[in-house]
Amino acid sequence: MQFTIKQSQLKAMINLASKQDIRYYLNGVFVEFNQVTTRLIATDGHKLGVLNHAPEYMASEGAGSMIIPREVIENLPKAASDFELTFIKSDGNATGWTIVIPGGTQIVFQQIDGKFPDYRRVCNFKTSGEAASFNYEYMVQFLKVQKALGGSKTNTVNLYQNGTSGALVTLAGVDNFAGVIMPIRSDATNQAGAMMDNELLKLLPDTSAGDAAAAAA
């Protein structure tokens, strides 16, 4: 199995992933690849983003999915310009991958051995227009994604209000991206501003740390 993606796209999407979450399958970027498209997904339970690739980034061989660890993405070599990364599945190693960087550098790593949530269940993108409040830091993280993907210089994040449900987020100048963000609301004791604790993941099916075989398939 083999596919190619740009380094900038991984650097962008990691902004939406968790950091040191006990649900370790959230601490990275999920990649789905086949002969039609390659898709990157990241979430921390409060926000989620989906980036679809143009046909030129479809898998050159095989089809599947895997989770690239945060530390692998953050430790990619710095470069003056963006470059393409080729990911090649290791023979005889269920979780092993090699990244081939232009110039001959290779990085060997193990994918996160777990099952990523079914993100499609929260990606219906229906909006009601009912106003809500949102965490400013999460919106800044979407701005970082937009900047890394070369979006509009006006740094416009479009937020489509949806009341107490997840709101649709789009990025000006990045047509192949869509996101979801959960609003702030008061908790049962009427404590204003309490964040919906992982409400996004509550909409998803449970995932188990023992699902390594499914993730490697």
CSV table of N, CA and C in Angstrom, one decimal, residues 3-160:
chain,number,residue,atom,x,y,z
A,3,PHE,N,0.7,5.8,-0.7
A,3,PHE,CA,0.0,7.0,-1.1
A,3,PHE,C,0.9,8.2,-0.8
A,4,THR,N,0.5,9.4,-1.3
A,4,THR,CA,1.3,10.6,-1.2
A,4,THR,C,0.4,11.7,-0.7
A,5,ILE,N,1.0,12.5,0.2
A,5,ILE,CA,0.3,13.7,0.7
A,5,ILE,C,1.4,14.8,0.9
A,6,LYS,N,0.9,16.0,1.0
A,6,LYS,CA,1.9,17.1,1.3
A,6,LYS,C,2.1,17.3,2.8
A,7,GLN,N,3.4,17.7,3.1
A,7,GLN,CA,3.7,17.9,4.5
A,7,GLN,C,2.9,19.0,5.1
A,8,SER,N,2.6,20.0,4.3
A,8,SER,CA,1.8,21.2,4.9
A,8,SER,C,0.4,20.7,5.3
A,9,GLN,N,-0.2,19.7,4.7
A,9,GLN,CA,-1.5,19.2,5.0
A,9,GLN,C,-1.5,18.5,6.3
A,10,LEU,N,-0.4,17.7,6.6
A,10,LEU,CA,-0.3,17.0,7.9
A,10,LEU,C,-0.1,18.1,9.0
A,11,LYS,N,0.8,19.0,8.7
A,11,LYS,CA,1.1,20.1,9.7
A,11,LYS,C,-0.2,20.9,10.0
A,12,ALA,N,-1.0,21.1,9.0
A,12,ALA,CA,-2.3,21.8,9.2
A,12,ALA,C,-3.2,21.0,10.1
A,13,MET,N,-3.5,19.8,9.8
A,13,MET,CA,-4.5,19.0,10.4
A,13,MET,C,-4.2,18.6,11.9
A,14,ILE,N,-2.9,18.5,12.2
A,14,ILE,CA,-2.5,18.2,13.6
A,14,ILE,C,-3.0,19.2,14.6
A,15,ASN,N,-3.3,20.4,14.1
A,15,ASN,CA,-3.8,21.5,15.0
A,15,ASN,C,-5.2,21.1,15.6
A,16,LEU,N,-5.9,20.2,15.0
A,16,LEU,CA,-7.2,19.8,15.4
A,16,LEU,C,-7.2,18.5,16.2
A,17,ALA,N,-6.0,17.9,16.4
A,17,ALA,CA,-5.9,16.6,17.1
A,17,ALA,C,-5.7,16.8,18.6
A,18,SER,N,-5.9,15.8,19.4
A,18,SER,CA,-5.6,15.8,20.8
A,18,SER,C,-4.1,15.8,21.1
A,19,LYS,N,-3.8,16.2,22.3
A,19,LYS,CA,-2.4,16.1,22.8
A,19,LYS,C,-2.4,15.3,24.1
A,20,GLN,N,-1.7,14.1,24.0
A,20,GLN,CA,-1.6,13.3,25.2
A,20,GLN,C,-2.9,12.8,25.8
A,21,ASP,N,-3.9,12.6,24.9
A,21,ASP,CA,-5.2,12.1,25.4
A,21,ASP,C,-5.1,10.7,25.7
A,22,ILE,N,-5.8,10.2,26.8
A,22,ILE,CA,-5.7,8.8,27.1
A,22,ILE,C,-6.4,8.0,26.0
A,23,ARG,N,-7.2,8.6,25.3
A,23,ARG,CA,-7.8,7.9,24.1
A,23,ARG,C,-6.7,8.2,23.0
A,24,TYR,N,-5.7,7.3,23.0
A,24,TYR,CA,-4.5,7.6,22.2
A,24,TYR,C,-4.8,7.7,20.7
A,25,TYR,N,-5.9,7.1,20.2
A,25,TYR,CA,-6.2,7.1,18.8
A,25,TYR,C,-6.6,8.5,18.4
A,26,LEU,N,-6.8,9.4,19.3
A,26,LEU,CA,-7.0,10.8,18.9
A,26,LEU,C,-5.8,11.7,18.8
A,27,ASN,N,-4.6,11.1,19.2
A,27,ASN,CA,-3.4,11.9,19.2
A,27,ASN,C,-2.6,11.8,17.9
A,28,GLY,N,-3.3,12.0,16.8
A,28,GLY,CA,-2.7,11.9,15.5
A,28,GLY,C,-3.7,12.3,14.4
A,29,VAL,N,-3.3,12.1,13.2
A,29,VAL,CA,-4.1,12.4,12.1
A,29,VAL,C,-4.5,11.0,11.4
A,30,PHE,N,-5.8,10.9,11.2
A,30,PHE,CA,-6.3,9.7,10.6
A,30,PHE,C,-6.3,9.9,9.0
A,31,VAL,N,-5.8,8.9,8.3
A,31,VAL,CA,-5.8,8.9,6.9
A,31,VAL,C,-6.5,7.8,6.2
A,32,GLU,N,-7.4,8.1,5.3
A,32,GLU,CA,-8.1,7.1,4.5
A,32,GLU,C,-7.6,7.3,3.1
A,33,PHE,N,-7.2,6.2,2.4
A,33,PHE,CA,-6.7,6.3,1.0
A,33,PHE,C,-7.2,5.2,0.2
A,34,ASN,N,-7.4,5.5,-1.1
A,34,ASN,CA,-7.8,4.5,-2.1
A,34,ASN,C,-7.5,5.1,-3.5
A,35,GLN,N,-8.0,4.4,-4.5
A,35,GLN,CA,-7.7,4.8,-5.9
A,35,GLN,C,-8.4,6.1,-6.3
A,36,VAL,N,-9.3,6.6,-5.5
A,36,VAL,CA,-10.1,7.8,-5.9
A,36,VAL,C,-9.7,9.0,-5.2
A,37,THR,N,-9.4,8.9,-3.9
A,37,THR,CA,-9.0,10.1,-3.1
A,37,THR,C,-8.2,9.7,-1.9
A,38,THR,N,-7.6,10.7,-1.2
A,38,THR,CA,-6.9,10.5,0.1
A,38,THR,C,-7.5,11.5,1.0
A,39,ARG,N,-7.9,11.1,2.2
A,39,ARG,CA,-8.6,12.0,3.1
A,39,ARG,C,-7.9,12.0,4.5
A,40,LEU,N,-7.8,13.2,5.0
A,40,LEU,CA,-7.2,13.4,6.4
A,40,LEU,C,-8.2,13.9,7.3
A,41,ILE,N,-8.3,13.3,8.5
A,41,ILE,CA,-9.3,13.6,9.5
A,41,ILE,C,-8.6,13.8,10.9
A,42,ALA,N,-9.0,14.8,11.7
A,42,ALA,CA,-8.4,14.9,13.0
A,42,ALA,C,-9.5,15.5,13.9
A,43,THR,N,-9.5,15.0,15.2
A,43,THR,CA,-10.5,15.5,16.2
A,43,THR,C,-9.9,15.4,17.6
A,44,ASP,N,-10.4,16.2,18.5
A,44,ASP,CA,-10.1,16.1,19.9
A,44,ASP,C,-11.3,15.9,20.8
A,45,GLY,N,-12.5,15.7,20.1
A,45,GLY,CA,-13.7,15.5,20.9
A,45,GLY,C,-14.5,16.8,21.0
A,46,HIS,N,-13.9,18.0,20.7
A,46,HIS,CA,-14.6,19.2,20.8
A,46,HIS,C,-14.7,19.8,19.4
A,47,LYS,N,-13.8,19.5,18.5
A,47,LYS,CA,-13.7,20.0,17.1
A,47,LYS,C,-13.2,18.9,16.2
A,48,LEU,N,-13.6,19.0,15.0
A,48,LEU,CA,-13.2,17.9,14.0
A,48,LEU,C,-13.0,18.6,12.6
A,49,GLY,N,-12.0,18.1,11.9
A,49,GLY,CA,-11.8,18.6,10.5
A,49,GLY,C,-11.6,17.5,9.6
A,50,VAL,N,-12.1,17.6,8.3
A,50,VAL,CA,-11.9,16.7,7.3
A,50,VAL,C,-11.3,17.4,6.0
A,51,LEU,N,-10.2,16.8,5.5
A,51,LEU,CA,-9.6,17.4,4.4
A,51,LEU,C,-9.5,16.4,3.2
A,52,ASN,N,-10.2,16.7,2.1
A,52,ASN,CA,-10.2,15.8,1.0
A,52,ASN,C,-9.1,16.2,0.0
A,53,HIS,N,-8.4,15.3,-0.6
A,53,HIS,CA,-7.3,15.5,-1.5
A,53,HIS,C,-7.8,15.5,-3.0
A,54,ALA,N,-7.2,16.2,-3.8
A,54,ALA,CA,-7.4,16.2,-5.3
A,54,ALA,C,-7.0,14.8,-5.8
A,55,PRO,N,-7.5,14.4,-7.0
A,55,PRO,CA,-7.2,13.1,-7.5
A,55,PRO,C,-5.7,12.8,-7.7
A,56,GLU,N,-4.9,13.9,-7.8
A,56,GLU,CA,-3.4,13.6,-8.0
A,56,GLU,C,-2.8,13.0,-6.7
A,57,TYR,N,-3.5,13.1,-5.6
A,57,TYR,CA,-3.0,12.5,-4.3
A,57,TYR,C,-3.7,11.2,-4.0
A,58,MET,N,-4.3,10.6,-4.9
A,58,MET,CA,-4.9,9.3,-4.6
A,58,MET,C,-3.8,8.2,-4.4
A,59,ALA,N,-4.2,7.2,-3.8
A,59,ALA,CA,-3.2,6.1,-3.5
A,59,ALA,C,-2.7,5.5,-4.8
A,60,SER,N,-1.4,5.4,-4.9
A,60,SER,CA,-0.9,4.7,-6.1
A,60,SER,C,-0.9,3.2,-6.1
A,61,GLU,N,-1.0,2.7,-4.8
A,61,GLU,CA,-1.2,1.2,-4.7
A,61,GLU,C,-2.0,1.0,-3.5
A,62,GLY,N,-3.1,0.1,-3.6
A,62,GLY,CA,-3.8,-0.4,-2.5
A,62,GLY,C,-4.8,0.6,-2.0
A,63,ALA,N,-5.5,0.2,-0.9
A,63,ALA,CA,-6.4,1.1,-0.2
A,63,ALA,C,-6.5,0.7,1.3
A,64,GLY,N,-6.8,1.7,2.1
A,64,GLY,CA,-6.8,1.3,3.6
A,64,GLY,C,-6.9,2.6,4.4
A,65,SER,N,-6.5,2.5,5.7
A,65,SER,CA,-6.5,3.6,6.6
A,65,SER,C,-5.5,3.4,7.7
A,66,MET,N,-5.1,4.5,8.3
A,66,MET,CA,-4.2,4.4,9.5
A,66,MET,C,-4.1,5.7,10.2
A,67,ILE,N,-3.6,5.7,11.4
A,67,ILE,CA,-3.4,6.9,12.2
A,67,ILE,C,-1.9,7.3,12.3
A,68,ILE,N,-1.6,8.5,11.8
A,68,ILE,CA,-0.2,8.9,11.9
A,68,ILE,C,0.0,9.6,13.3
A,69,PRO,N,0.9,9.2,14.1
A,69,PRO,CA,1.1,9.8,15.4
A,69,PRO,C,1.5,11.2,15.4
A,70,ARG,N,1.1,12.0,16.4
A,70,ARG,CA,1.5,13.4,16.4
A,70,ARG,C,3.0,13.6,16.4
A,71,GLU,N,3.7,12.9,17.2
A,71,GLU,CA,5.2,13.1,17.2
A,71,GLU,C,5.9,12.9,15.9
A,72,VAL,N,5.3,12.0,15.1
A,72,VAL,CA,5.9,11.8,13.7
A,72,VAL,C,5.7,13.1,12.9
A,73,ILE,N,4.5,13.6,12.9
A,73,ILE,CA,4.2,14.8,12.1
A,73,ILE,C,5.0,16.0,12.6
A,74,GLU,N,5.0,16.2,14.0
A,74,GLU,CA,5.7,17.4,14.5
A,74,GLU,C,7.3,17.3,14.3
A,75,ASN,N,7.8,16.1,14.1
A,75,ASN,CA,9.2,15.9,13.9
A,75,ASN,C,9.7,15.8,12.5
A,76,LEU,N,8.8,16.0,11.5
A,76,LEU,CA,9.2,16.0,10.1
A,76,LEU,C,10.2,17.1,9.9
A,77,PRO,N,11.2,16.9,9.0
A,77,PRO,CA,12.2,17.9,8.8
A,77,PRO,C,11.6,19.2,8.2
A,78,LYS,N,12.1,20.3,8.7
A,78,LYS,CA,11.7,21.6,8.3
A,78,LYS,C,12.3,21.9,6.9
A,79,ALA,N,11.5,22.6,6.0
A,79,ALA,CA,12.0,22.9,4.7
A,79,ALA,C,11.5,24.3,4.3
A,80,ALA,N,12.3,24.9,3.4
A,80,ALA,CA,12.0,26.2,2.9
A,80,ALA,C,10.7,26.2,2.1
A,81,SER,N,10.3,25.1,1.5
A,81,SER,CA,9.1,25.0,0.7
A,81,SER,C,8.4,23.7,1.0
A,82,ASP,N,7.1,23.7,0.7
A,82,ASP,CA,6.3,22.5,0.9
A,82,ASP,C,6.8,21.3,0.0
A,83,PHE,N,6.7,20.1,0.5
A,83,PHE,CA,7.1,19.0,-0.3
A,83,PHE,C,6.1,17.8,-0.1
A,84,GLU,N,6.2,16.9,-1.0
A,84,GLU,CA,5.3,15.7,-0.9
A,84,GLU,C,6.0,14.6,-0.2
A,85,LEU,N,5.2,13.9,0.6
A,85,LEU,CA,5.6,12.7,1.4
A,85,LEU,C,5.0,11.5,0.8
A,86,THR,N,5.8,10.5,0.6
A,86,THR,CA,5.2,9.2,0.1
A,86,THR,C,5.2,8.2,1.2
A,87,PHE,N,4.1,7.7,1.6
A,87,PHE,CA,3.9,6.7,2.6
A,87,PHE,C,3.9,5.3,2.0
A,88,ILE,N,4.7,4.4,2.5
A,88,ILE,CA,4.8,3.0,2.0
A,88,ILE,C,4.6,2.0,3.1
A,89,LYS,N,3.6,1.1,3.0
A,89,LYS,CA,3.4,0.1,4.0
A,89,LYS,C,4.5,-0.9,4.1
A,90,SER,N,5.0,-1.2,5.3
A,90,SER,CA,6.1,-2.1,5.5
A,90,SER,C,5.6,-3.6,5.3
A,91,ASP,N,6.3,-4.4,4.6
A,91,ASP,CA,6.0,-5.8,4.4
A,91,ASP,C,6.2,-6.5,5.7
A,92,GLY,N,5.2,-7.4,6.0
A,92,GLY,CA,5.4,-8.2,7.2
A,92,GLY,C,5.2,-7.6,8.5
A,93,ASN,N,4.8,-6.3,8.5
A,93,ASN,CA,4.7,-5.5,9.8
A,93,ASN,C,3.3,-4.9,9.8
A,94,ALA,N,2.4,-5.3,10.6
A,94,ALA,CA,1.0,-4.9,10.5
A,94,ALA,C,0.8,-3.4,10.8
A,95,THR,N,1.7,-2.8,11.6
A,95,THR,CA,1.6,-1.4,11.9
A,95,THR,C,2.7,-0.5,11.4
A,96,GLY,N,3.7,-1.1,10.6
A,96,GLY,CA,4.9,-0.4,10.2
A,96,GLY,C,4.7,0.4,8.9
A,97,TRP,N,5.2,1.6,8.8
A,97,TRP,CA,5.2,2.4,7.6
A,97,TRP,C,6.5,3.1,7.4
A,98,THR,N,6.8,3.5,6.2
A,98,THR,CA,8.0,4.3,5.9
A,98,THR,C,7.6,5.5,5.1
A,99,ILE,N,8.1,6.7,5.5
A,99,ILE,CA,7.9,7.9,4.8
A,99,ILE,C,9.1,8.2,4.0
A,100,VAL,N,8.9,8.4,2.7
A,100,VAL,CA,10.0,8.8,1.8
A,100,VAL,C,9.9,10.3,1.5
A,101,ILE,N,11.0,11.0,1.8
A,101,ILE,CA,11.0,12.5,1.6
A,101,ILE,C,11.9,12.8,0.4
A,102,PRO,N,11.5,13.7,-0.5
A,102,PRO,CA,12.3,14.1,-1.6
A,102,PRO,C,13.8,14.3,-1.2
A,103,GLY,N,14.7,13.7,-1.9
A,103,GLY,CA,16.1,13.8,-1.6
A,103,GLY,C,16.6,12.6,-1.0
A,104,GLY,N,15.7,11.6,-0.7
A,104,GLY,CA,16.2,10.3,-0.3
A,104,GLY,C,16.0,10.0,1.2
A,105,THR,N,15.7,11.0,2.0
A,105,THR,CA,15.5,10.7,3.4
A,105,THR,C,14.3,9.8,3.7
A,106,GLN,N,14.4,8.9,4.6
A,106,GLN,CA,13.3,8.0,4.9
A,106,GLN,C,13.1,8.0,6.5
A,107,ILE,N,11.9,7.9,6.8
A,107,ILE,CA,11.5,7.9,8.3
A,107,ILE,C,10.6,6.6,8.4
A,108,VAL,N,11.0,5.8,9.4
A,108,VAL,CA,10.3,4.5,9.7
A,108,VAL,C,9.5,4.8,11.0
A,109,PHE,N,8.2,4.4,11.0
A,109,PHE,CA,7.4,4.6,12.2
A,109,PHE,C,6.3,3.6,12.3
A,110,GLN,N,5.7,3.5,13.5
A,110,GLN,CA,4.6,2.6,13.7
A,110,GLN,C,3.3,3.4,13.8
A,111,GLN,N,2.3,3.1,13.0
A,111,GLN,CA,1.0,3.8,13.1
A,111,GLN,C,0.4,3.6,14.5
A,112,ILE,N,-0.5,4.5,14.9
A,112,ILE,CA,-1.2,4.3,16.2
A,112,ILE,C,-2.1,3.0,16.1
A,113,ASP,N,-1.9,2.2,17.1
A,113,ASP,CA,-2.5,0.8,17.1
A,113,ASP,C,-3.9,0.9,17.8
A,114,GLY,N,-4.9,1.5,17.1
A,114,GLY,CA,-6.2,1.7,17.6
A,114,GLY,C,-7.2,2.0,16.5
A,115,LYS,N,-8.5,2.1,16.9
A,115,LYS,CA,-9.5,2.4,15.9
A,115,LYS,C,-10.0,3.8,16.1
A,116,PHE,N,-10.0,4.6,15.0
A,116,PHE,CA,-10.4,5.9,15.0
A,116,PHE,C,-12.0,6.0,15.0
A,117,PRO,N,-12.6,7.0,15.6
A,117,PRO,CA,-14.0,7.1,15.6
A,117,PRO,C,-14.6,7.2,14.2
A,118,ASP,N,-15.9,6.8,14.1
A,118,ASP,CA,-16.6,7.0,12.8
A,118,ASP,C,-17.0,8.4,12.6
A,119,TYR,N,-16.1,9.2,12.1
A,119,TYR,CA,-16.3,10.7,11.9
A,119,TYR,C,-17.5,11.0,11.0
A,120,ARG,N,-17.9,10.1,10.2
A,120,ARG,CA,-19.0,10.4,9.2
A,120,ARG,C,-20.3,10.6,9.9
A,121,ARG,N,-20.5,10.1,11.2
A,121,ARG,CA,-21.7,10.3,11.9
A,121,ARG,C,-22.0,11.7,12.3
A,122,VAL,N,-21.0,12.5,12.4
A,122,VAL,CA,-21.2,13.9,12.8
A,122,VAL,C,-21.0,14.9,11.6
A,123,CYS,N,-20.8,14.3,10.4
A,123,CYS,CA,-20.5,15.2,9.2
A,123,CYS,C,-21.7,15.3,8.3
A,124,ASN,N,-22.9,15.5,8.9
A,124,ASN,CA,-24.1,15.8,8.1
A,124,ASN,C,-24.2,17.2,7.7
A,125,PHE,N,-23.5,18.1,8.4
A,125,PHE,CA,-23.4,19.6,8.1
A,125,PHE,C,-24.7,20.3,7.8
A,126,LYS,N,-25.7,19.9,8.6
A,126,LYS,CA,-27.0,20.6,8.5
A,126,LYS,C,-26.9,21.7,9.6
A,127,THR,N,-27.4,22.9,9.2
A,127,THR,CA,-27.3,24.0,10.2
A,127,THR,C,-28.7,24.6,10.3
A,128,SER,N,-29.0,25.1,11.6
A,128,SER,CA,-30.3,25.7,11.9
A,128,SER,C,-30.2,27.3,11.9
A,129,GLY,N,-29.1,27.8,12.0
A,129,GLY,CA,-29.0,29.3,12.2
A,129,GLY,C,-29.1,29.8,13.6
A,130,GLU,N,-29.5,28.9,14.5
A,130,GLU,CA,-29.7,29.3,15.9
A,130,GLU,C,-28.3,29.6,16.5
A,131,ALA,N,-28.2,30.8,17.1
A,131,ALA,CA,-26.9,31.3,17.6
A,131,ALA,C,-26.4,30.5,18.9
A,132,ALA,N,-25.1,30.5,19.0
A,132,ALA,CA,-24.5,29.8,20.2
A,132,ALA,C,-23.1,30.5,20.4
A,133,SER,N,-22.5,30.1,21.5
A,133,SER,CA,-21.1,30.6,21.8
A,133,SER,C,-20.1,29.5,21.6
A,134,PHE,N,-18.9,30.0,21.2
A,134,PHE,CA,-17.8,29.0,20.9
A,134,PHE,C,-16.5,29.4,21.5
A,135,ASN,N,-15.7,28.4,21.8
A,135,ASN,CA,-14.4,28.6,22.4
A,135,ASN,C,-13.5,29.3,21.5
A,136,TYR,N,-13.0,30.4,21.9
A,136,TYR,CA,-12.1,31.2,21.0
A,136,TYR,C,-10.9,30.5,20.6
A,137,GLU,N,-10.3,29.7,21.5
A,137,GLU,CA,-9.0,29.0,21.2
A,137,GLU,C,-9.3,28.0,20.1
A,138,TYR,N,-10.4,27.4,20.0
A,138,TYR,CA,-10.7,26.4,19.0
A,138,TYR,C,-10.8,27.1,17.6
A,139,MET,N,-11.4,28.3,17.6
A,139,MET,CA,-11.5,29.0,16.4
A,139,MET,C,-10.1,29.4,15.9
A,140,VAL,N,-9.2,29.8,16.8
A,140,VAL,CA,-7.9,30.1,16.4
A,140,VAL,C,-7.2,28.9,15.8
A,141,GLN,N,-7.5,27.7,16.3
A,141,GLN,CA,-6.9,26.5,15.7
A,141,GLN,C,-7.3,26.3,14.3
A,142,PHE,N,-8.6,26.6,14.0
A,142,PHE,CA,-9.1,26.5,12.6
A,142,PHE,C,-8.4,27.5,11.8
A,143,LEU,N,-8.1,28.7,12.3
A,143,LEU,CA,-7.3,29.7,11.6
A,143,LEU,C,-5.9,29.2,11.2
A,144,LYS,N,-5.3,28.5,12.1
A,144,LYS,CA,-4.0,27.9,11.9
A,144,LYS,C,-4.0,26.9,10.8
A,145,VAL,N,-5.1,26.1,10.7
A,145,VAL,CA,-5.3,25.1,9.6
A,145,VAL,C,-5.4,25.9,8.3
A,146,GLN,N,-6.2,26.9,8.3
A,146,GLN,CA,-6.4,27.7,7.1
A,146,GLN,C,-5.1,28.3,6.6
A,147,LYS,N,-4.3,28.8,7.5
A,147,LYS,CA,-3.0,29.4,7.1
A,147,LYS,C,-2.1,28.4,6.6
A,148,ALA,N,-2.0,27.2,7.2
A,148,ALA,CA,-1.1,26.2,6.8
A,148,ALA,C,-1.5,25.6,5.4
A,149,LEU,N,-2.8,25.7,5.1
A,149,LEU,CA,-3.3,25.1,3.8
A,149,LEU,C,-3.3,26.2,2.7
A,150,GLY,N,-2.8,27.4,3.0
A,150,GLY,CA,-2.7,28.4,2.0
A,150,GLY,C,-4.0,29.0,1.6
A,151,GLY,N,-4.9,29.2,2.6
A,151,GLY,CA,-6.2,29.7,2.3
A,151,GLY,C,-6.2,31.2,2.2
A,152,SER,N,-7.4,31.8,2.2
A,152,SER,CA,-7.5,33.3,2.0
A,152,SER,C,-6.6,34.1,3.0
A,153,LYS,N,-6.0,35.1,2.4
A,153,LYS,CA,-5.1,36.0,3.2
A,153,LYS,C,-5.9,36.8,4.3
A,154,THR,N,-7.2,36.9,4.1
A,154,THR,CA,-8.1,37.6,5.0
A,154,THR,C,-8.3,36.7,6.3
A,155,ASN,N,-7.8,35.5,6.3
A,155,ASN,CA,-8.0,34.6,7.5
A,155,ASN,C,-9.4,34.5,7.9
A,156,THR,N,-10.3,34.2,7.0
A,156,THR,CA,-11.7,34.1,7.3
A,156,THR,C,-12.1,32.6,7.6
A,157,VAL,N,-12.6,32.4,8.8
A,157,VAL,CA,-13.2,31.1,9.2
A,157,VAL,C,-14.7,31.3,9.2
A,158,ASN,N,-15.4,30.5,8.4
A,158,ASN,CA,-16.8,30.7,8.2
A,158,ASN,C,-17.5,29.7,9.2
A,159,LEU,N,-18.3,30.3,10.1
A,159,LEU,CA,-19.0,29.5,11.1
A,159,LEU,C,-20.5,29.5,10.9
A,160,TYR,N,-21.1,28.3,10.7
A,160,TYR,CA,-22.6,28.2,10.4
A,160,TYR,C,-23.3,27.8,11.7
